[in-house]
Coordinates of C-alpha atoms in Angstrom, one line a residue:
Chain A
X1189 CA 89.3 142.3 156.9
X1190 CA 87.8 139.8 154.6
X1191 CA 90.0 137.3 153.1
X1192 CA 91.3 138.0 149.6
X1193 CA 91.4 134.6 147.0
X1194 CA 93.8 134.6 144.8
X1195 CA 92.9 131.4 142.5
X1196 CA 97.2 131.5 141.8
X1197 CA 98.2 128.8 139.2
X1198 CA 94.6 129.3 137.6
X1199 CA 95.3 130.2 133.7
X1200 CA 92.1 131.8 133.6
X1201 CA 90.8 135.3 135.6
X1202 CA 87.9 134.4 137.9
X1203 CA 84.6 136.2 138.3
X1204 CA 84.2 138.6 141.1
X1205 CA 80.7 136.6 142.3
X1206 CA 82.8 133.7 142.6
X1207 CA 85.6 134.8 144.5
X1208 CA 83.0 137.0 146.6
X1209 CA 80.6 133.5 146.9
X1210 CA 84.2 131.5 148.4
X1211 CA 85.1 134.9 150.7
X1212 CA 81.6 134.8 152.5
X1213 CA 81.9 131.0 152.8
X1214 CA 85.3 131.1 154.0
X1215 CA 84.1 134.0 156.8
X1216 CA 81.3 130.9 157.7
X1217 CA 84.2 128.8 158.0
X1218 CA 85.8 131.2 160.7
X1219 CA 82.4 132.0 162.8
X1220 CA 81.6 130.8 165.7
X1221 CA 78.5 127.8 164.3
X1222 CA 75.8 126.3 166.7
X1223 CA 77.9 124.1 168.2
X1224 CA 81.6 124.3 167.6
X1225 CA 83.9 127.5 168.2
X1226 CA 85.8 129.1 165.0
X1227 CA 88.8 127.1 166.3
X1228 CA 87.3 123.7 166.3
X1229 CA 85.4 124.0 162.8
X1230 CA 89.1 125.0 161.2
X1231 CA 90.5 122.1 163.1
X1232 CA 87.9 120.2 161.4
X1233 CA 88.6 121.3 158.1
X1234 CA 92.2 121.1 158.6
X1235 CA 91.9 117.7 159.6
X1236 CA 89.7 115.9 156.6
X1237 CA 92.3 118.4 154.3
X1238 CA 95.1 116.3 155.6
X1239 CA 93.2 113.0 155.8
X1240 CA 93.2 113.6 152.0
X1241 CA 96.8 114.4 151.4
X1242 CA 98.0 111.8 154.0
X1243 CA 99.8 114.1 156.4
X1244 CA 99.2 113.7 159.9
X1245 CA 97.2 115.6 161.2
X1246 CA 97.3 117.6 164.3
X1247 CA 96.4 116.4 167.3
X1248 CA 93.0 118.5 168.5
X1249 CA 90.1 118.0 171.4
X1250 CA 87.2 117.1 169.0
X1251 CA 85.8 113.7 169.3
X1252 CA 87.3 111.0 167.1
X1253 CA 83.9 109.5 165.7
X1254 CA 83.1 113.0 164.6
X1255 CA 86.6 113.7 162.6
X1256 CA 86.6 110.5 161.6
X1257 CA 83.1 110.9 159.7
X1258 CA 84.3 114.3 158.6
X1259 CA 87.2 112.9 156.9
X1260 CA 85.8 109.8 155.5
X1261 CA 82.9 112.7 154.1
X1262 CA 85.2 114.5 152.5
X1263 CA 88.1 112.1 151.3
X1264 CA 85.3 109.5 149.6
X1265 CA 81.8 110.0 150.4
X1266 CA 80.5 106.9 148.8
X1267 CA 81.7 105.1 152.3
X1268 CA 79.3 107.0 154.5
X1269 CA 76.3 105.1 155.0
X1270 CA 73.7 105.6 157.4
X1271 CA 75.2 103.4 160.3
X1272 CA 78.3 105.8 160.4
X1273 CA 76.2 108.9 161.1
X1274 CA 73.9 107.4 163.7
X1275 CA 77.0 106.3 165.4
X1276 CA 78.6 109.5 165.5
X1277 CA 75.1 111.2 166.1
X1278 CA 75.0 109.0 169.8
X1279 CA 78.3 110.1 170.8
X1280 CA 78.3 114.2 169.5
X1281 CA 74.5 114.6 168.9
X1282 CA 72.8 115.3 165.5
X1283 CA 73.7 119.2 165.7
X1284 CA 77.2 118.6 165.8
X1285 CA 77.0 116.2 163.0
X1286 CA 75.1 118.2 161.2
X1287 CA 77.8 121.4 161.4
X1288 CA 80.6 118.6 160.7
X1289 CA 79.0 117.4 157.0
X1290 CA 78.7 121.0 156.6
X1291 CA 82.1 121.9 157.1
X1292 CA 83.3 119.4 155.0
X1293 CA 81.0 119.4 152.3
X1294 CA 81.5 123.2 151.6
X1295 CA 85.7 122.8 151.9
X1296 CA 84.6 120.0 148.9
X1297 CA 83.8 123.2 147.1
X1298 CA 86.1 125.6 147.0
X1299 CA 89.2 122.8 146.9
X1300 CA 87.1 120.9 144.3
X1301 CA 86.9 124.4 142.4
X1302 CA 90.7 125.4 142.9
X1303 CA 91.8 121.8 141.5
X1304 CA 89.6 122.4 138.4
X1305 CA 91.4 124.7 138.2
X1306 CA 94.8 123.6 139.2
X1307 CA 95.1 126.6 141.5
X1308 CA 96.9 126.1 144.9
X1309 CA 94.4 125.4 147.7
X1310 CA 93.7 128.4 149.8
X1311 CA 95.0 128.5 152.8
X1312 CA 92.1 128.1 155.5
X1313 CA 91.3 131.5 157.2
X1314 CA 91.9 132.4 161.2
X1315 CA 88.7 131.8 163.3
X1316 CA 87.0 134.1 165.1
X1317 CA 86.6 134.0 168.9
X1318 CA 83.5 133.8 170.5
X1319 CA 81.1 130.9 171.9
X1320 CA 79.4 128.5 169.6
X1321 CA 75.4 129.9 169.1
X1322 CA 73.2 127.2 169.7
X1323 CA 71.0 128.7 167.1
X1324 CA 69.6 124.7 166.5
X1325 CA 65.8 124.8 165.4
X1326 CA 63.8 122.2 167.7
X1327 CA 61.2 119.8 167.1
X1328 CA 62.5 118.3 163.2
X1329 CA 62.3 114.5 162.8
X1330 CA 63.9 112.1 160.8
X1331 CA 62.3 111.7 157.2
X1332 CA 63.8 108.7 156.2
X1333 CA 67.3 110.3 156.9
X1334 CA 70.4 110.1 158.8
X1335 CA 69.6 113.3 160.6
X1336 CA 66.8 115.6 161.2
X1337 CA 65.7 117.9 158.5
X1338 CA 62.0 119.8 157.7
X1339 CA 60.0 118.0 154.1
X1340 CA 61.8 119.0 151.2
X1341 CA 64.8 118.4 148.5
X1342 CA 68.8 119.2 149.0
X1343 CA 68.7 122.9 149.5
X1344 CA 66.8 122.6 153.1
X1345 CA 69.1 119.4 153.9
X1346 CA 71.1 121.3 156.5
X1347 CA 68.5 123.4 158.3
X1348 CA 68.8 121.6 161.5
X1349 CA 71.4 124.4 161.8
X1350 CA 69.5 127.6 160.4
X1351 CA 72.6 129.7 159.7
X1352 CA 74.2 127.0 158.0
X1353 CA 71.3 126.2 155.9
X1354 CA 71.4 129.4 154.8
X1355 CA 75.3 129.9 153.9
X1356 CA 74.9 126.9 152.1
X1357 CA 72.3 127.9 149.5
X1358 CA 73.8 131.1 149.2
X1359 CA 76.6 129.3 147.9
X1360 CA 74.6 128.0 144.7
X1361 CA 74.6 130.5 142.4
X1362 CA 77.6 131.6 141.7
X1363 CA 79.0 128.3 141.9
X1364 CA 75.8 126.4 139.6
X1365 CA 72.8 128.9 139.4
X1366 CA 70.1 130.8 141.3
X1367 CA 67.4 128.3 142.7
X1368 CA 65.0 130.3 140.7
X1369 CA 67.0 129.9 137.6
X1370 CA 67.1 126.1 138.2
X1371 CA 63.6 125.6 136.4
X1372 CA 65.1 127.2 133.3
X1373 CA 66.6 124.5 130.5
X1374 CA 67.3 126.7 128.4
X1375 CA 69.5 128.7 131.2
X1376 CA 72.8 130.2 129.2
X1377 CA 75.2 131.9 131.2
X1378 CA 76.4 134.1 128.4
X1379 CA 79.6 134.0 127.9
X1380 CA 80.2 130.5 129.6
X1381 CA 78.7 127.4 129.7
X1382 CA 74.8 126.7 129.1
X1383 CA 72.4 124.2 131.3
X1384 CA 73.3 121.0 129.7
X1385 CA 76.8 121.6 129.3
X1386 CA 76.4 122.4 133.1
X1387 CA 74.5 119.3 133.6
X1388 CA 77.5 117.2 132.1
X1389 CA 79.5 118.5 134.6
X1390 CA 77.3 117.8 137.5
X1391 CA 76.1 114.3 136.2
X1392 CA 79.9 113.1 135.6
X1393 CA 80.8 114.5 139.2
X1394 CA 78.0 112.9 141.0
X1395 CA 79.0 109.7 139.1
X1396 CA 82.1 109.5 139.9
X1397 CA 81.2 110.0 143.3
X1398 CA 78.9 107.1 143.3
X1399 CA 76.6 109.7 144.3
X1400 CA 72.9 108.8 143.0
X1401 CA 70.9 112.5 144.1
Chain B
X409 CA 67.8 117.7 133.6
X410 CA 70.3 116.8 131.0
X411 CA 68.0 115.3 129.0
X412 CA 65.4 118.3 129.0
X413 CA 68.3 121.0 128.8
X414 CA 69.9 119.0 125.9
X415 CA 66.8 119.1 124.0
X416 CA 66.5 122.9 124.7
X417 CA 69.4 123.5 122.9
X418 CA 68.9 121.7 120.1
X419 CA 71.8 119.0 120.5
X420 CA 71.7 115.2 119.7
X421 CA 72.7 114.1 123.0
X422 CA 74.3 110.5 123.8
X423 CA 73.7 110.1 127.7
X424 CA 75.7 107.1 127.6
X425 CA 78.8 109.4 127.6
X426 CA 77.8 110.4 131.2
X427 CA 79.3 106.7 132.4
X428 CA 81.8 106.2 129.5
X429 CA 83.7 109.5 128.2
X430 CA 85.1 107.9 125.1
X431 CA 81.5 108.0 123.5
X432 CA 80.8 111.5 122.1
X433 CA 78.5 112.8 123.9
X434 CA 76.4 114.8 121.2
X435 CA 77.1 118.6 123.3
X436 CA 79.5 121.1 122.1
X437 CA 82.6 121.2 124.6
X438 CA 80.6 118.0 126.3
X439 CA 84.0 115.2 126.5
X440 CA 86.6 117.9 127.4
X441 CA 83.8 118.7 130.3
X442 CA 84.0 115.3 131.3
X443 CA 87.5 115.2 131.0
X444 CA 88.6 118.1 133.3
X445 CA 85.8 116.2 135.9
X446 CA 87.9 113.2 135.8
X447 CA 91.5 114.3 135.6
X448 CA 90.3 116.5 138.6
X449 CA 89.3 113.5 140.3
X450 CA 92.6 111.6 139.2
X451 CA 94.8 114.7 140.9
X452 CA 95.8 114.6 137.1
X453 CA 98.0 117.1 136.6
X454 CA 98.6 116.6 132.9
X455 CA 95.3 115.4 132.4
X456 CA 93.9 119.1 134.4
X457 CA 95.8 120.7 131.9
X458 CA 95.0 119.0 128.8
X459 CA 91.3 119.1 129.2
X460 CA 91.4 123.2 130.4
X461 CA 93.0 123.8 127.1
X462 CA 90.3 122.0 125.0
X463 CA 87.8 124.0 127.4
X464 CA 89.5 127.6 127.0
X465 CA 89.8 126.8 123.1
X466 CA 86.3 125.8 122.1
X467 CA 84.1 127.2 124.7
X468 CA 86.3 130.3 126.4
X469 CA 87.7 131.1 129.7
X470 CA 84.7 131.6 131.3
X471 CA 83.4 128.0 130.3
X472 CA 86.6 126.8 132.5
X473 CA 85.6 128.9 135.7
X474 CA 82.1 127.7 135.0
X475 CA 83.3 124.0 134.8
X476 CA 85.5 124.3 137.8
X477 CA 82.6 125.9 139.9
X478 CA 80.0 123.8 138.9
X479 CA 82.4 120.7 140.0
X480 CA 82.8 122.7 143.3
X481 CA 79.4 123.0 143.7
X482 CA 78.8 119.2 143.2
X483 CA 81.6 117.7 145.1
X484 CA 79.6 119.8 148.1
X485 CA 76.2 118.8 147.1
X486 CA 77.2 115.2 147.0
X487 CA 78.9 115.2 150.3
X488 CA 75.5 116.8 151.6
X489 CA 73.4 114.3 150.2
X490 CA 75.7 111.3 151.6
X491 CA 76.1 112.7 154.9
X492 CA 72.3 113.8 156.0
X493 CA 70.9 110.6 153.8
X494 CA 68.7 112.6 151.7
X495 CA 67.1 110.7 149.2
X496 CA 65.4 111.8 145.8
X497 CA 62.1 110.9 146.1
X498 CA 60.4 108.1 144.0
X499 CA 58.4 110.0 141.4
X500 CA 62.0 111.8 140.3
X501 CA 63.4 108.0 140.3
X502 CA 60.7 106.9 138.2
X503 CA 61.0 109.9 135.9
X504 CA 64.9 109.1 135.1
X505 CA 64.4 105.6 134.9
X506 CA 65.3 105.3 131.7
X507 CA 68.7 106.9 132.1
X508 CA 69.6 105.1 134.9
X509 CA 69.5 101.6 133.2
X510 CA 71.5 103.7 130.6
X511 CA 73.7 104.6 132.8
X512 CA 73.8 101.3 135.1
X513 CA 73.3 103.8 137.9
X514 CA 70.3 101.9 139.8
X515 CA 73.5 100.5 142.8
X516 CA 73.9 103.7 143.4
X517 CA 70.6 104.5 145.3
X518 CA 70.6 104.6 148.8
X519 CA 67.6 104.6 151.4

């Protein structure tokens, strides 16, 4: 049974594409990825969650280079810098890195969204059992990044991991817009906010993150 | 894109609010926008509250949800970009210089 979110505390209702956007990303959460179990990608999200409210978190099997970089990702991603991801790349690998800034960045969105908000954070979901994948596509390079990726801009930054690439994008337009609605200026999503009211949003965000992209 | 979209619509934009919020920023709704983005960041309670009642009074509900999902969206993206190094290539750079002196933003690029 898919998870139900509930936004409570929100002062507004929420659409049905969002909450249906955060339900399938919260069912990626609980899957098995390419190369962590359900179990250890919800222990990785646990983690950074607590690494940002200062509770101790619970002790767990997962290399500490990797949680480490998860949690410094997610609490105040200005501080990772390419020297921090090669490390953890030579001890985990880049497909495990890969799935880690995944898993982080995507908890950035629907926490980010709920404090907006100022609805109470959902509680993570239960994972499913089964084997991590390996579904990894071979032969990508390093273009000038930390980790391997094919040519192109942010939507294809996580294709190392196919099925993550793809849960990913599928995130975007509910939460920002369709990648083919993108190249419209004039996009006005009627009633709510229009593109450069949207813009003001992402600009500000991406400032305060100390995020240039 | 702000600069383009702004135009679109018609409205005297002021990208220097981007970096400093107490400038008006020339969009309807614009300041409470950046307002919510930065008592969300500040884990402002008052300050979330405050700024979601500017939002639901002059744009709507649904401008809120919007806000809040579009700052989702970006807290990911951003974490993305940091994390596999991704860099926007030089052409976009030279596009926006002119708003990054604005903004003061040209630290922020990484390679």
């Amino acid at each position: 049974m898919a998870h139900v979110f509930e936004f409570k505390g929100s002062p507004v209702p929420i659409r049905d594409d969002l909450k249906d956007a955060y339900t399938r990303l919260w069912s990626h959460l609980a899957e098995p990825g390419p190369t962590l179990t359900g179990t250890q990608r919800l222990e990785i999200a646990a983690h950074v969650r607590m690494a940002r409210s200062g509770d101790t978190p619970q002790p767990n099997d997962l290399p500490s280079s990797l949680l480490t970089l998860a949690a410094t990702l997610f609490v105040d991603p200005s501080r990772v810098d390419g020297p921090m991801v090669l490390q953890t790349t030579e001890a985990v690998g880049d497909p495990m890195v890969v799935e880690a800034i995944s898993i982080a960045s995507m908890l950035s969105a629907v926490d980010g969204a709920h404090a907006a908000l100022g609805a109470d954070l959902e509680p993570l979901p239960s994972p499913l059992v089964g084997n991590p994948t390996d579904e990894i596509t071979r032969g990508l390079k390093r273009r000038h990044t930390h980790v391997p990726m094919p040519a192109g801009a942010i939507p294809i930054a996580l294709d190392l991991l196919p099925s993550v690439g793809k849960a990913f994008r599928n995130s975007f337009g509910p939460q920002y817009m369709m990648e083919h609605e993108m190249a419209s200026a004039d996009f006005d999503r009627t009633p709510g906010l229009n593109r450069a009211q949207i813009e003001i949003v992402s600009s500000r965000t991406s400032l305060r993150n100390k995020c240039f992209y | 894109m702000l600069r383009v979209s702004a135009l679109a619509f018609g409205y005297d934009l002021n990208i220097a609010g981007i970096g400093d919020p107490s400038i008006a920023i020339g969009v309807p709704g614009g300041n409470h926008l950046l307002a919510l983005v930065d008592a969300t960041m500040a884990g402002s309670p008052d300050g979330i509250t405050d700024s979601q009642r500017a939002i639901i009074d002059e744009l709507g509900p649904e401008s809120l949800v919007d806000a809040a999902s579009v700052f989702g969206n970006f807290e990911m993206m951003n974490r993305v970009a940091e994390g596999t190094g991704i860099s926007i290539p030089a052409q976009a750079i030279d596009r926006m210089k002119d708003t990054i002196d604005k903004l003061g933003i040209d630290s922020l690029q990484k390679s």
